PDB file of C-alpha atoms in Angstrom:
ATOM      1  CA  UNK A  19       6.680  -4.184  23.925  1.00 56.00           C
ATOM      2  CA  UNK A  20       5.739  -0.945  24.085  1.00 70.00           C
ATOM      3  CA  UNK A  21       2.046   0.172  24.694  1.00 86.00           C
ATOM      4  CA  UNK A  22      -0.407   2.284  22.666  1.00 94.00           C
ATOM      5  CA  UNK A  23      -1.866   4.673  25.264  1.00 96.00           C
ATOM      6  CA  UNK A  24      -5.514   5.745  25.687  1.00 97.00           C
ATOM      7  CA  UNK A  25      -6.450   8.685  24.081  1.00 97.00           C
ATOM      8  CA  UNK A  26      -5.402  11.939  24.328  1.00 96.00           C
ATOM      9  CA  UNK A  27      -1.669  10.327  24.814  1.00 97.00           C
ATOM     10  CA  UNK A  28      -0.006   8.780  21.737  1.00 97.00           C
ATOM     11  CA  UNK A  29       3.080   7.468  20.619  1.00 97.00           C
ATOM     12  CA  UNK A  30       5.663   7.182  17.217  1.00 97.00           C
ATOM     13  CA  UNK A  31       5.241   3.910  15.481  1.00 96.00           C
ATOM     14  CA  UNK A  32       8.217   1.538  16.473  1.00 93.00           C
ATOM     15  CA  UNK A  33       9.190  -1.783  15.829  1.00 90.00           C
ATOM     16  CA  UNK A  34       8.301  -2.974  19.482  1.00 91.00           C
ATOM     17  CA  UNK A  35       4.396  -2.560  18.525  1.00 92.00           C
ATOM     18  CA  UNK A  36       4.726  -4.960  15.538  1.00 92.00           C
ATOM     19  CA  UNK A  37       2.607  -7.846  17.469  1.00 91.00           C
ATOM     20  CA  UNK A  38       0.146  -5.636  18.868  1.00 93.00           C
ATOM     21  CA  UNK A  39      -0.735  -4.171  15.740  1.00 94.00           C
ATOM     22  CA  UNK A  40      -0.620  -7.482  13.601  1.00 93.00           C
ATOM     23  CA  UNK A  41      -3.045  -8.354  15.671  1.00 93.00           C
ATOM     24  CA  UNK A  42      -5.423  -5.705  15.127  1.00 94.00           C
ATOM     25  CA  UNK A  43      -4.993  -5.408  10.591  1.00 95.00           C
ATOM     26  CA  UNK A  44      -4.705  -9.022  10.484  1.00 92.00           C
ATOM     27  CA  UNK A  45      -9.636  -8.691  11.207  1.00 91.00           C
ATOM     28  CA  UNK A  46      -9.530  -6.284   9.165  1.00 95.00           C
ATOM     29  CA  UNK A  47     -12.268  -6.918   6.201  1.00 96.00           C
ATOM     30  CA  UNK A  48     -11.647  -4.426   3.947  1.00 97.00           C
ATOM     31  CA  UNK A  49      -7.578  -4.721   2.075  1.00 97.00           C
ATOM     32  CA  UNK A  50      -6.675  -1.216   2.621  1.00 98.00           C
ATOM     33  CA  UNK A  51      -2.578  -1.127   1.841  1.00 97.00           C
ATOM     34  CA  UNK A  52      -1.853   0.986   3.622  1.00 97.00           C
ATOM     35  CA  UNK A  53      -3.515  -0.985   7.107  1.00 97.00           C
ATOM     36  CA  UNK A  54      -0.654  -3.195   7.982  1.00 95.00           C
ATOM     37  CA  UNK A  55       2.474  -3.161  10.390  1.00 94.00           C
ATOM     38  CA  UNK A  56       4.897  -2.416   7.508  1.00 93.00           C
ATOM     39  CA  UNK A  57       2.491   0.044   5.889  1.00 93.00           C
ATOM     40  CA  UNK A  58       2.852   2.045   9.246  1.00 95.00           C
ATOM     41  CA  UNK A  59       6.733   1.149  10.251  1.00 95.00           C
ATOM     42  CA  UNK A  60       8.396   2.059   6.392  1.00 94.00           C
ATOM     43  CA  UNK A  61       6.695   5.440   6.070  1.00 94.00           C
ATOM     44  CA  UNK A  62       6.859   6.690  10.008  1.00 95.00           C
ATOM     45  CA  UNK A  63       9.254   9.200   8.758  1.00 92.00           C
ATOM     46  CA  UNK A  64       7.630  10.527   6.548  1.00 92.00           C
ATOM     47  CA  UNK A  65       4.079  11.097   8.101  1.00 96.00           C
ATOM     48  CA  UNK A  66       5.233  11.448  11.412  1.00 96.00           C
ATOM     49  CA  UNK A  67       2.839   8.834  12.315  1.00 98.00           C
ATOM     50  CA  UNK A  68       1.585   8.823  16.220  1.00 98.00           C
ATOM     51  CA  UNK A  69      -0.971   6.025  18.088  1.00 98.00           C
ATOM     52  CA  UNK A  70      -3.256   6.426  20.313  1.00 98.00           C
ATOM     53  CA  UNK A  71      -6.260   3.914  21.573  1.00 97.00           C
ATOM     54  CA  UNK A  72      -9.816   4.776  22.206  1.00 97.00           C
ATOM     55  CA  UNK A  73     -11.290   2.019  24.301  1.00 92.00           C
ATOM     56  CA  UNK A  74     -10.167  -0.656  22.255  1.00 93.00           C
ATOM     57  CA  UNK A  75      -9.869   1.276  18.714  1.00 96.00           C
ATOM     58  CA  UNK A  76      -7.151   2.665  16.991  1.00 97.00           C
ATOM     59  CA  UNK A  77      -6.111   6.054  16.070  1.00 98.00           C
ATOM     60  CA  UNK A  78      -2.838   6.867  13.649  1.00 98.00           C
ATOM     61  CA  UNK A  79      -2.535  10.552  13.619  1.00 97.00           C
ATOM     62  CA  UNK A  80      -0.075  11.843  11.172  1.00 97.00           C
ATOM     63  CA  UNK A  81       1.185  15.050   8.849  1.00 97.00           C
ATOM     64  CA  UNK A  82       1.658  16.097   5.795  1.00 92.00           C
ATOM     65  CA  UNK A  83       3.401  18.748   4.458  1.00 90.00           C
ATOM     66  CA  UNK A  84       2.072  20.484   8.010  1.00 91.00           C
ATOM     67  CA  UNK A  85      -1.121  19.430   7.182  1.00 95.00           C
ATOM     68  CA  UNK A  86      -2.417  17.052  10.243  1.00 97.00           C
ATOM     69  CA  UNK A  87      -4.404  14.179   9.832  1.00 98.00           C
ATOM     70  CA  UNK A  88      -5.825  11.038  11.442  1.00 98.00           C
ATOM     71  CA  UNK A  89      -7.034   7.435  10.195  1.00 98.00           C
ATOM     72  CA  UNK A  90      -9.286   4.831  12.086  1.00 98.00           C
ATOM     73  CA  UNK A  91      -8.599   1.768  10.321  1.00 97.00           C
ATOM     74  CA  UNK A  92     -10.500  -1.078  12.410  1.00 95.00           C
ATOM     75  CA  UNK A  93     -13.685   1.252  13.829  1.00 95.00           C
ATOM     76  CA  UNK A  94     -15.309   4.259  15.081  1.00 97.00           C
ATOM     77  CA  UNK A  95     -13.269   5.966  18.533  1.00 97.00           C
ATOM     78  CA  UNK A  96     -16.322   7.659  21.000  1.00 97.00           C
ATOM     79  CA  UNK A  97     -18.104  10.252  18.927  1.00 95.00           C
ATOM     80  CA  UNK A  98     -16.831  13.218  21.921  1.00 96.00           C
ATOM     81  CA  UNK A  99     -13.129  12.007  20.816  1.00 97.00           C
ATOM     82  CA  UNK A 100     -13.907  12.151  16.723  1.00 97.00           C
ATOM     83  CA  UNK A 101     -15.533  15.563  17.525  1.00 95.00           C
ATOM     84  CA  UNK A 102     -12.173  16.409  19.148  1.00 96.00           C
ATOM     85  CA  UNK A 103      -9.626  14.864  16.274  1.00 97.00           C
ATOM     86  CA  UNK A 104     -11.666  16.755  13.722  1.00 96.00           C
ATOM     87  CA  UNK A 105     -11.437  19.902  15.944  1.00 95.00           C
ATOM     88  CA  UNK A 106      -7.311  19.242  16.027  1.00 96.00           C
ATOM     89  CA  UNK A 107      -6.603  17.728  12.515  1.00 97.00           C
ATOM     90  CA  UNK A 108      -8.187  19.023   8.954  1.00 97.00           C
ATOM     91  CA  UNK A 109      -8.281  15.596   7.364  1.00 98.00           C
ATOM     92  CA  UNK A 110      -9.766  12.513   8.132  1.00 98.00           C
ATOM     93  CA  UNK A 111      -8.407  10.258   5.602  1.00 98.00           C
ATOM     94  CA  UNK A 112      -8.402   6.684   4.657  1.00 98.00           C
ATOM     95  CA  UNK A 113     -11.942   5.684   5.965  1.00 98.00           C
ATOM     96  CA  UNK A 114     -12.676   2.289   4.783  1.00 98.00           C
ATOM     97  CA  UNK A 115     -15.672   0.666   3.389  1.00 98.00           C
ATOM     98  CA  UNK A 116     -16.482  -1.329   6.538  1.00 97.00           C
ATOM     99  CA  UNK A 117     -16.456   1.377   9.065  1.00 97.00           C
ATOM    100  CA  UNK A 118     -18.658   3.536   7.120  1.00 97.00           C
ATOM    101  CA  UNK A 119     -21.164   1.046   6.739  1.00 96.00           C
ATOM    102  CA  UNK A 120     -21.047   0.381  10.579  1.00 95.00           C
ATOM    103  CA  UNK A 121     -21.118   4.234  11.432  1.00 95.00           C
ATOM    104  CA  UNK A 122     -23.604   5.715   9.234  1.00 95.00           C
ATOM    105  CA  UNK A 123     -25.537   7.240  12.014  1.00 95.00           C
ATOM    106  CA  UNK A 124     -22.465   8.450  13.429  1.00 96.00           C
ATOM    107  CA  UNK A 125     -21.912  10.213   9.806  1.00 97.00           C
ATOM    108  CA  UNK A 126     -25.171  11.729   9.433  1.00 96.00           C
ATOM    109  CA  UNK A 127     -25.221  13.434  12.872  1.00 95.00           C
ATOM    110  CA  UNK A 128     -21.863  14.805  12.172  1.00 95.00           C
ATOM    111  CA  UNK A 129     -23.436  16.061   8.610  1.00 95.00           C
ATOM    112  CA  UNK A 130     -26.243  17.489  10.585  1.00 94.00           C
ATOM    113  CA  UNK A 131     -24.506  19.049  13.330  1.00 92.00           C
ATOM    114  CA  UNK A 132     -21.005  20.293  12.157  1.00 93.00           C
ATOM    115  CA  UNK A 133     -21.634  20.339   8.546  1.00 95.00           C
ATOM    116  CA  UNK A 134     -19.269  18.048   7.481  1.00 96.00           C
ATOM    117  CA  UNK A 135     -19.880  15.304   5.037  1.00 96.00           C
ATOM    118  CA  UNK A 136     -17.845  12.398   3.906  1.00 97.00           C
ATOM    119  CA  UNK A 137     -16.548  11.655   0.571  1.00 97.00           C
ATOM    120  CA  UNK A 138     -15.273   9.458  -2.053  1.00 98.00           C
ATOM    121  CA  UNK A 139     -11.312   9.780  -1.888  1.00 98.00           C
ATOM    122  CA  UNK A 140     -10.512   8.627  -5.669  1.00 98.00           C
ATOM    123  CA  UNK A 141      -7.224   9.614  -5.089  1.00 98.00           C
ATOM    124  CA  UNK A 142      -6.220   6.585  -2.941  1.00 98.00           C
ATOM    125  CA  UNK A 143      -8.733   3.955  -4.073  1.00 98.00           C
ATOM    126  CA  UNK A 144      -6.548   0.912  -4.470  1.00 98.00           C
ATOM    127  CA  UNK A 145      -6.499  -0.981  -7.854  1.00 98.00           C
ATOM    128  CA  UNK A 146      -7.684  -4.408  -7.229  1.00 98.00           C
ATOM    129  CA  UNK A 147      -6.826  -7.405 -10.092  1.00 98.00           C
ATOM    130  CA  UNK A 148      -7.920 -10.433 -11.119  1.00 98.00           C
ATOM    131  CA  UNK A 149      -4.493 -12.755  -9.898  1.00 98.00           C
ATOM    132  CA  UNK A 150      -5.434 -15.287 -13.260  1.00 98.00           C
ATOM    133  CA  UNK A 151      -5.822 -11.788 -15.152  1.00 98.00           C
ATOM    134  CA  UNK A 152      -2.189 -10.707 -14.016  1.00 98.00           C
ATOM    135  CA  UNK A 153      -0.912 -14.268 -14.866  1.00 98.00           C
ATOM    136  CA  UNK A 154      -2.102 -15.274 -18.145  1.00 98.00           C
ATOM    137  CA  UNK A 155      -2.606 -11.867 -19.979  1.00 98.00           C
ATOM    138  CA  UNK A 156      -5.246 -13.369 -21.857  1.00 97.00           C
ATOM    139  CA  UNK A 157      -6.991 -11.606 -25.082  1.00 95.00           C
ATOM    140  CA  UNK A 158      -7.293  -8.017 -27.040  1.00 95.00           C
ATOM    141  CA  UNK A 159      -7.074  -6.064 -23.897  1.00 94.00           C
ATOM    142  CA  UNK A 160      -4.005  -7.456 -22.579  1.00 97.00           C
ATOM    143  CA  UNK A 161      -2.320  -7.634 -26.474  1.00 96.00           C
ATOM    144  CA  UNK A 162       0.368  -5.020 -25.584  1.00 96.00           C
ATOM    145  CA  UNK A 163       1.258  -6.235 -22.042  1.00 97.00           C
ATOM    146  CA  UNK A 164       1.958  -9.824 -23.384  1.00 97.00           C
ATOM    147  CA  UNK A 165       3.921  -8.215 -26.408  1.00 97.00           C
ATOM    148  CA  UNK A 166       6.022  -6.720 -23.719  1.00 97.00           C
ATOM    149  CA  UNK A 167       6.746  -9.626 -21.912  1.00 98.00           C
ATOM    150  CA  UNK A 168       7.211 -11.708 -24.580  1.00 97.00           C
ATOM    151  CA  UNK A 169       9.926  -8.589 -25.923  1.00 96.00           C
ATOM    152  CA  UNK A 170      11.759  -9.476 -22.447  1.00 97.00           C
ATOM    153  CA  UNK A 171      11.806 -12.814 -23.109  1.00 97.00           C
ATOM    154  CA  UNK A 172      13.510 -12.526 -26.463  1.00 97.00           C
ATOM    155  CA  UNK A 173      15.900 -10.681 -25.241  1.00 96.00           C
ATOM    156  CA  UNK A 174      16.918 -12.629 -22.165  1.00 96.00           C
ATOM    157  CA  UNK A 175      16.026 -15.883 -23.030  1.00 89.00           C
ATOM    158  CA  UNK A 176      17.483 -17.255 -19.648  1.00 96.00           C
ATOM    159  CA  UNK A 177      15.334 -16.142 -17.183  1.00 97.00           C
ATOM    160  CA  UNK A 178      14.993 -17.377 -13.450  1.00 97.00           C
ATOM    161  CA  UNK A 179      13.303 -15.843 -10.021  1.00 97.00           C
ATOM    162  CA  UNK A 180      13.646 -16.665  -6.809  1.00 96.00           C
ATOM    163  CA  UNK A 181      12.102 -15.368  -3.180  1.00 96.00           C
ATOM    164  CA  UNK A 182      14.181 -12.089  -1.526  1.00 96.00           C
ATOM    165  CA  UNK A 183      15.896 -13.158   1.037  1.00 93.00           C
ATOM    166  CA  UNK A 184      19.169 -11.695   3.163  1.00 90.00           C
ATOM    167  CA  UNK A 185      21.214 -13.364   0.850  1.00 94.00           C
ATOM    168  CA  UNK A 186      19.813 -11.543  -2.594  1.00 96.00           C
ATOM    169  CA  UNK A 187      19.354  -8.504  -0.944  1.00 96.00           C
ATOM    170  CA  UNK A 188      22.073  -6.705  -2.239  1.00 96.00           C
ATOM    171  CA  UNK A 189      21.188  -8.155  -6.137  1.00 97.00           C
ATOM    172  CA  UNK A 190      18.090  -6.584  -5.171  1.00 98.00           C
ATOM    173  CA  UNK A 191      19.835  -2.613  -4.449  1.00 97.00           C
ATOM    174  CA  UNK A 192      21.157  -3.135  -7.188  1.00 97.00           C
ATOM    175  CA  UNK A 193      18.318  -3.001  -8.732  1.00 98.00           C
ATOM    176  CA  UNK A 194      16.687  -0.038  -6.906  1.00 97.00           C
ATOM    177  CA  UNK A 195      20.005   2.109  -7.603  1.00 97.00           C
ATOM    178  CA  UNK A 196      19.986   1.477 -11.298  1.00 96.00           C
ATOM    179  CA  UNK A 197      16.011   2.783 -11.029  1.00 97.00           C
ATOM    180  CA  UNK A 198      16.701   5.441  -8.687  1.00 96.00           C
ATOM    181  CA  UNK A 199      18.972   6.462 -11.138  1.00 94.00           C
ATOM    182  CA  UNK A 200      16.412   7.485 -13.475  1.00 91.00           C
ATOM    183  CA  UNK A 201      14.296   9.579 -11.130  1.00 92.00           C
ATOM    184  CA  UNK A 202      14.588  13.134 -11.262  1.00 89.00           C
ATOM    185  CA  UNK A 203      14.884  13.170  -7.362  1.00 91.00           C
ATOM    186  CA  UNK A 204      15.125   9.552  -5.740  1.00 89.00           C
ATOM    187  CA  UNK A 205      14.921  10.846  -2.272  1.00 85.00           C
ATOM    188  CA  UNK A 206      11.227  12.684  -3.153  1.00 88.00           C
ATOM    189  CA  UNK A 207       9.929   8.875  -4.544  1.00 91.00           C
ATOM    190  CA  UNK A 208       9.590   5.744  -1.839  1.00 93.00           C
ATOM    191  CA  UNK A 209      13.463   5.226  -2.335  1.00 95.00           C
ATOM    192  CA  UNK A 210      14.232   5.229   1.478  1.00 94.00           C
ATOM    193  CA  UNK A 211      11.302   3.350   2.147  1.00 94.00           C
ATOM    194  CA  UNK A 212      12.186   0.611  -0.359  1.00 95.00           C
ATOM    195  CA  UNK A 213      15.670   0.440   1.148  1.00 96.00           C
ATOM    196  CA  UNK A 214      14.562  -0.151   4.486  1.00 95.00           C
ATOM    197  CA  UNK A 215      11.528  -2.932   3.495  1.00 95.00           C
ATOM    198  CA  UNK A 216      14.603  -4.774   1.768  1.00 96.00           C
ATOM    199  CA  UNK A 217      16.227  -5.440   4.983  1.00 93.00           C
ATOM    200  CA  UNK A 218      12.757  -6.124   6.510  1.00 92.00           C
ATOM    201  CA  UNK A 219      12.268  -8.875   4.541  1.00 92.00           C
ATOM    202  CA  UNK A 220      10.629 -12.387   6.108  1.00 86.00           C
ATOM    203  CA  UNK A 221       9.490  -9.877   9.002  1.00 87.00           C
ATOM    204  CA  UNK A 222       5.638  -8.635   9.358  1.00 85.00           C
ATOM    205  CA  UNK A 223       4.657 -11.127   6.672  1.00 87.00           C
ATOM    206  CA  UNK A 224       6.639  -9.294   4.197  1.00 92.00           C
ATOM    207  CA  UNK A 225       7.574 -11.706   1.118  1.00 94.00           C
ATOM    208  CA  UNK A 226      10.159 -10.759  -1.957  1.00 95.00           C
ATOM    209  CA  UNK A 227      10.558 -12.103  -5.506  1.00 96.00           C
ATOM    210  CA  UNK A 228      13.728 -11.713  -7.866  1.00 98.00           C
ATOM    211  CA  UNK A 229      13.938 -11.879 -11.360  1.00 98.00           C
ATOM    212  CA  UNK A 230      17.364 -12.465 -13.083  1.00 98.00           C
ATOM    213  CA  UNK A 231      18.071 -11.998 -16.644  1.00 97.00           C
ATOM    214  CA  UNK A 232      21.149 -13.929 -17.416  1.00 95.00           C
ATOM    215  CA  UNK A 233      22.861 -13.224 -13.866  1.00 94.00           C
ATOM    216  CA  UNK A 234      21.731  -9.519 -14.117  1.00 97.00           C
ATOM    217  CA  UNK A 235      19.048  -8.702 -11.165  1.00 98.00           C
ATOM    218  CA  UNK A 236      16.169  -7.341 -13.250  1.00 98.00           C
ATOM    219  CA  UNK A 237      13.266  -6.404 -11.282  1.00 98.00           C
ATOM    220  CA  UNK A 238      11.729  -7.704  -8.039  1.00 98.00           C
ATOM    221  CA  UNK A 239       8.261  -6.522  -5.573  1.00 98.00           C
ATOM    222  CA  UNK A 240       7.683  -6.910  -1.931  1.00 97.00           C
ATOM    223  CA  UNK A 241       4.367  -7.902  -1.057  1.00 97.00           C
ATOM    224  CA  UNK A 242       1.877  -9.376   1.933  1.00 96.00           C
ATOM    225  CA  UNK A 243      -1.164 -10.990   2.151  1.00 96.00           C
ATOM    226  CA  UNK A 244      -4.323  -9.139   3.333  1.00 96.00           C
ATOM    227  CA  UNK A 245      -7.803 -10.452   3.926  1.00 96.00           C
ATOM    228  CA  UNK A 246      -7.218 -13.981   4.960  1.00 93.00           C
ATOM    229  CA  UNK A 247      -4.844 -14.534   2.823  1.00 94.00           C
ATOM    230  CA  UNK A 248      -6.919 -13.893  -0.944  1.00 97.00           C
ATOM    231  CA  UNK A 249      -5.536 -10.563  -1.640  1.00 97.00           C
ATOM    232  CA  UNK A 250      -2.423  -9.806  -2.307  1.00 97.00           C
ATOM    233  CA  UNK A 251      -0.663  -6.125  -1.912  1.00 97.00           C
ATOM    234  CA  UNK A 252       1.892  -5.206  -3.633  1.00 98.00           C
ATOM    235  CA  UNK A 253       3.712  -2.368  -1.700  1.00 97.00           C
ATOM    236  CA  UNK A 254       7.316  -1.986  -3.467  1.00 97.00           C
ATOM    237  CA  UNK A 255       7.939  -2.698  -7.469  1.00 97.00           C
ATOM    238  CA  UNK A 256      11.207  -1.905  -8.804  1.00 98.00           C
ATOM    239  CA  UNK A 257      12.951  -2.960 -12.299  1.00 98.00           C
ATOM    240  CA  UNK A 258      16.135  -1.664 -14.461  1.00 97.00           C
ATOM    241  CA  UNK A 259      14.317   1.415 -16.973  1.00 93.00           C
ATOM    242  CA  UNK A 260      17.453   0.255 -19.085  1.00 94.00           C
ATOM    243  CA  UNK A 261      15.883  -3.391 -19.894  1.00 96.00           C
ATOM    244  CA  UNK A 262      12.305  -2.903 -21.361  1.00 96.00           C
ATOM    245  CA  UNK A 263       9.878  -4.966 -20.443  1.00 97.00           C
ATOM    246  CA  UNK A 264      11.241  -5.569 -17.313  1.00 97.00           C
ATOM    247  CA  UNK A 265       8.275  -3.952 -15.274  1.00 97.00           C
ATOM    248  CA  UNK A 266       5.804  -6.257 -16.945  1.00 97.00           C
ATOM    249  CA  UNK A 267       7.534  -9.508 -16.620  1.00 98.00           C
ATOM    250  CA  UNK A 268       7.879  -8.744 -12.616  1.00 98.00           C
ATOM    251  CA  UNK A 269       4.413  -8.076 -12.682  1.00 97.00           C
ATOM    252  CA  UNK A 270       3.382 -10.893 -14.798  1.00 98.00           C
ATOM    253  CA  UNK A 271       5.937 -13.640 -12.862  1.00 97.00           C
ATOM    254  CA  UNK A 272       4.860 -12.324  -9.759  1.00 98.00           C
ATOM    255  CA  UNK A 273       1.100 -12.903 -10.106  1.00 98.00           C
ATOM    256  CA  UNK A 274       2.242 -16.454 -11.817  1.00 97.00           C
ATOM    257  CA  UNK A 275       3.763 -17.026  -8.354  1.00 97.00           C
ATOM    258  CA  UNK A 276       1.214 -16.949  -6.754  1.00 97.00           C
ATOM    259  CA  UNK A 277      -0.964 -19.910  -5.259  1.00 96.00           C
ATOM    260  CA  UNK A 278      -4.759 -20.425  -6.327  1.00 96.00           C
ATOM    261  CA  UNK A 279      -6.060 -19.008  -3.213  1.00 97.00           C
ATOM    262  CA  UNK A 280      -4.600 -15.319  -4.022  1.00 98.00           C
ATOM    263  CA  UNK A 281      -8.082 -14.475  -5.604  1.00 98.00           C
ATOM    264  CA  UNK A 282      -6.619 -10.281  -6.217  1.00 98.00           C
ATOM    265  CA  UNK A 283      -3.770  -8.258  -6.584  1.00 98.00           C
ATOM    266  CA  UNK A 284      -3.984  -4.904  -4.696  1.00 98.00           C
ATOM    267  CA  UNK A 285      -1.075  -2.340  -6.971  1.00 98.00           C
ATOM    268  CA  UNK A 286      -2.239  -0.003  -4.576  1.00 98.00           C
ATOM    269  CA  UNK A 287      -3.334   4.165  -5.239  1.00 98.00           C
ATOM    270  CA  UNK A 288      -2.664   6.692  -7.985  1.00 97.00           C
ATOM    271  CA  UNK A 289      -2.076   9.348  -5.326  1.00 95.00           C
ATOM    272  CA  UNK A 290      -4.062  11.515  -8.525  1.00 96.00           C
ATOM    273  CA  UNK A 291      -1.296  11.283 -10.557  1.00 94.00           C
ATOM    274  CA  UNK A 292      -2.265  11.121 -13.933  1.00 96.00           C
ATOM    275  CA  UNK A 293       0.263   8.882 -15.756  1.00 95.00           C
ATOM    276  CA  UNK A 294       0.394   6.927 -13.114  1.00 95.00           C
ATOM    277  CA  UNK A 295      -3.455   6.099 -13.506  1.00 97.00           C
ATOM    278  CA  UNK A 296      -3.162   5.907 -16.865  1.00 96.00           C
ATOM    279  CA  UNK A 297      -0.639   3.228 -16.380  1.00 95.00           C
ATOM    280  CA  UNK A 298      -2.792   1.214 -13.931  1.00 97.00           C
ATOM    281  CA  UNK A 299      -5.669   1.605 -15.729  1.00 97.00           C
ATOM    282  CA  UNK A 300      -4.098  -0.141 -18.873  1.00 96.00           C
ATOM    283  CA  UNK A 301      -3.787  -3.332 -16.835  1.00 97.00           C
ATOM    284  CA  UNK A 302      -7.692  -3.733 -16.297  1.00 97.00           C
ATOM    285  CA  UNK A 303      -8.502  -3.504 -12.760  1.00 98.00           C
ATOM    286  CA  UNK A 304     -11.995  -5.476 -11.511  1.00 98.00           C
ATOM    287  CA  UNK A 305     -12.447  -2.947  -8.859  1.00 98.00           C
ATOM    288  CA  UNK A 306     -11.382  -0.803  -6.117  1.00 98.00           C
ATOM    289  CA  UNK A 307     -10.700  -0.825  -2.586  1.00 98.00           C
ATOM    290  CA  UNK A 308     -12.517   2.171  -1.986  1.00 98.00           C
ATOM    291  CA  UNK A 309     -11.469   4.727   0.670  1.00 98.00           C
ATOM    292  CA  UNK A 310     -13.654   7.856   1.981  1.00 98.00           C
ATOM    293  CA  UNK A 311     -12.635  11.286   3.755  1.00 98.00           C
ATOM    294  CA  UNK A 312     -13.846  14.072   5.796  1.00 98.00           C
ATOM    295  CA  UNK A 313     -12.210  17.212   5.183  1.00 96.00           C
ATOM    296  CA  UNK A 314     -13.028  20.011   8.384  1.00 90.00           C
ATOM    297  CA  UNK A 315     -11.170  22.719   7.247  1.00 77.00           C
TER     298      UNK A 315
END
């Protein structure tokens, strides 16, 4: 196992801090999806994520597009190291809900004293769902969803599912190649990502599910379980874009899945992309999981 150091020292993510850091998202209150081993591990590449401890808390640093940031997921670090992070890094991102309730006097100080005030990041609030919503589609608002599944039904009438595991997970590329294949550029999308969480499967509390049409792998969705077990987050979605109504029926089938102690469905941010909260919007979400942000610079 290898150890998160005290701050100023940090480390990439790797595979050997899986336990430590189940440990420490497995408290935490709030269902952020992007606070969990596998959140970190899949997309290390891509934000160049770094750890560091502050007496107990954790720090991810990361970058963007040379843009440096930094995320305290389960508290507040010493105010003289936060003054130093937002000295270093020009983004603060991904505050959650329970750590600005607990440091409001830290965040009025820092208003008071450095200017700097925190603020509603709608661009990465997390859709949260009703689970009974996803899995019965019931009334007027959920008309054309049901229509769609219903579509996918008449057109493969023999339908079956079944959990990802190592010995579906090349039915399962085969999926994710046939939707790669309509992307404009599959290597700028969660591609490499979804490639890798594949082969993670049954590791971190990652879970799969496989939907067939005929013998044809149709669609499938990696997800975990987040606040004791009543939310659900689904982190990877793929279907064929050449079978319609294939993205509802996973979505639908999935949440059917589920047991009666999955209260939500968490589909995750928009990232401000506008068809893409269009899209999520259609499907009725009961709330957010709200995230906040300090910009410095």
């Amino acid at each position: 196992m290898i150890a998160i150091p005290e701050f100023p020292d940090s480390v990439p993510v790797s595979f050997d801090m899986s336990e430590e850091l189940i440990e420490i998202f497995k408290t935490l209150p709030d269902g952020i999806s992007e606070f969990s081993f596998s959140g970190l591990y899949l997309f290390r590449n891509r934000y160049n994520y770094r750890l560091s401890m502050n007496r107990g808390t954790l720090i991810i640093f990361g970058e963007r597009e040379g843009r440096k940031f930094f995320m305290t997921p389960a508290g507040l670090p010493e105010p003289e190291v936060l003054f130093s992070l937002l000295e270093t890094c020009s983004l603060w991102k991904l505050i959650p809900v329970s750590v600005v309730d607990k440091g409001r006097d830290f965040f009025s100080l820092l208003e008071r004293e450095k200017g700097l005030s925190i603020q509603e990041d709608r661009n990465n609030f997390d859709y949260l769902y009703h689970r009974r919503e996803l899995a019965d589609l019931p009334g007027k608002a959920f008309h054309k969803k049901k229509n769609r599944v219903n579509a996918f039904t008449s057109a493969y009438p023999h339908i079956t599912s079944e959990p990802l595991s190592r010995e579906n997970i090349r039915a399962a590329r085969e999926v994710l190649d046939a939707w790669a294949e309509g992307q404009e550029n599959p290597l700028s999308t969660d591609y490499n990502s979804a490639v890798e969480a594949l082969s993670l499967v049954g590791d971190f509390g990652l879970k799969g599910f496989l939907v067939y049409a005929g013998d044809k792998p149709a669609a499938w969705c990696i997800s975990e379980f987040m606040v004791q077990g009543t939310m659900a987050v689904v982190h990877f979605e793929k279907a064929r874009i050449d079978m319609p109504g294939a993205f509802q029926y996973i979505n639908y089938a999935f949440a059917r899945s589920l047991s009666e102690s999955v209260l939500f469905i968490n589909r995750e941010q928009d990232l401000g992309d506008e068809g893409m909260r269009q899209a999520k919007m259609t499907y009725r979400p009961c709330g957010f999981v709200k995230k906040f942000k300090i910009e410095s610079r």
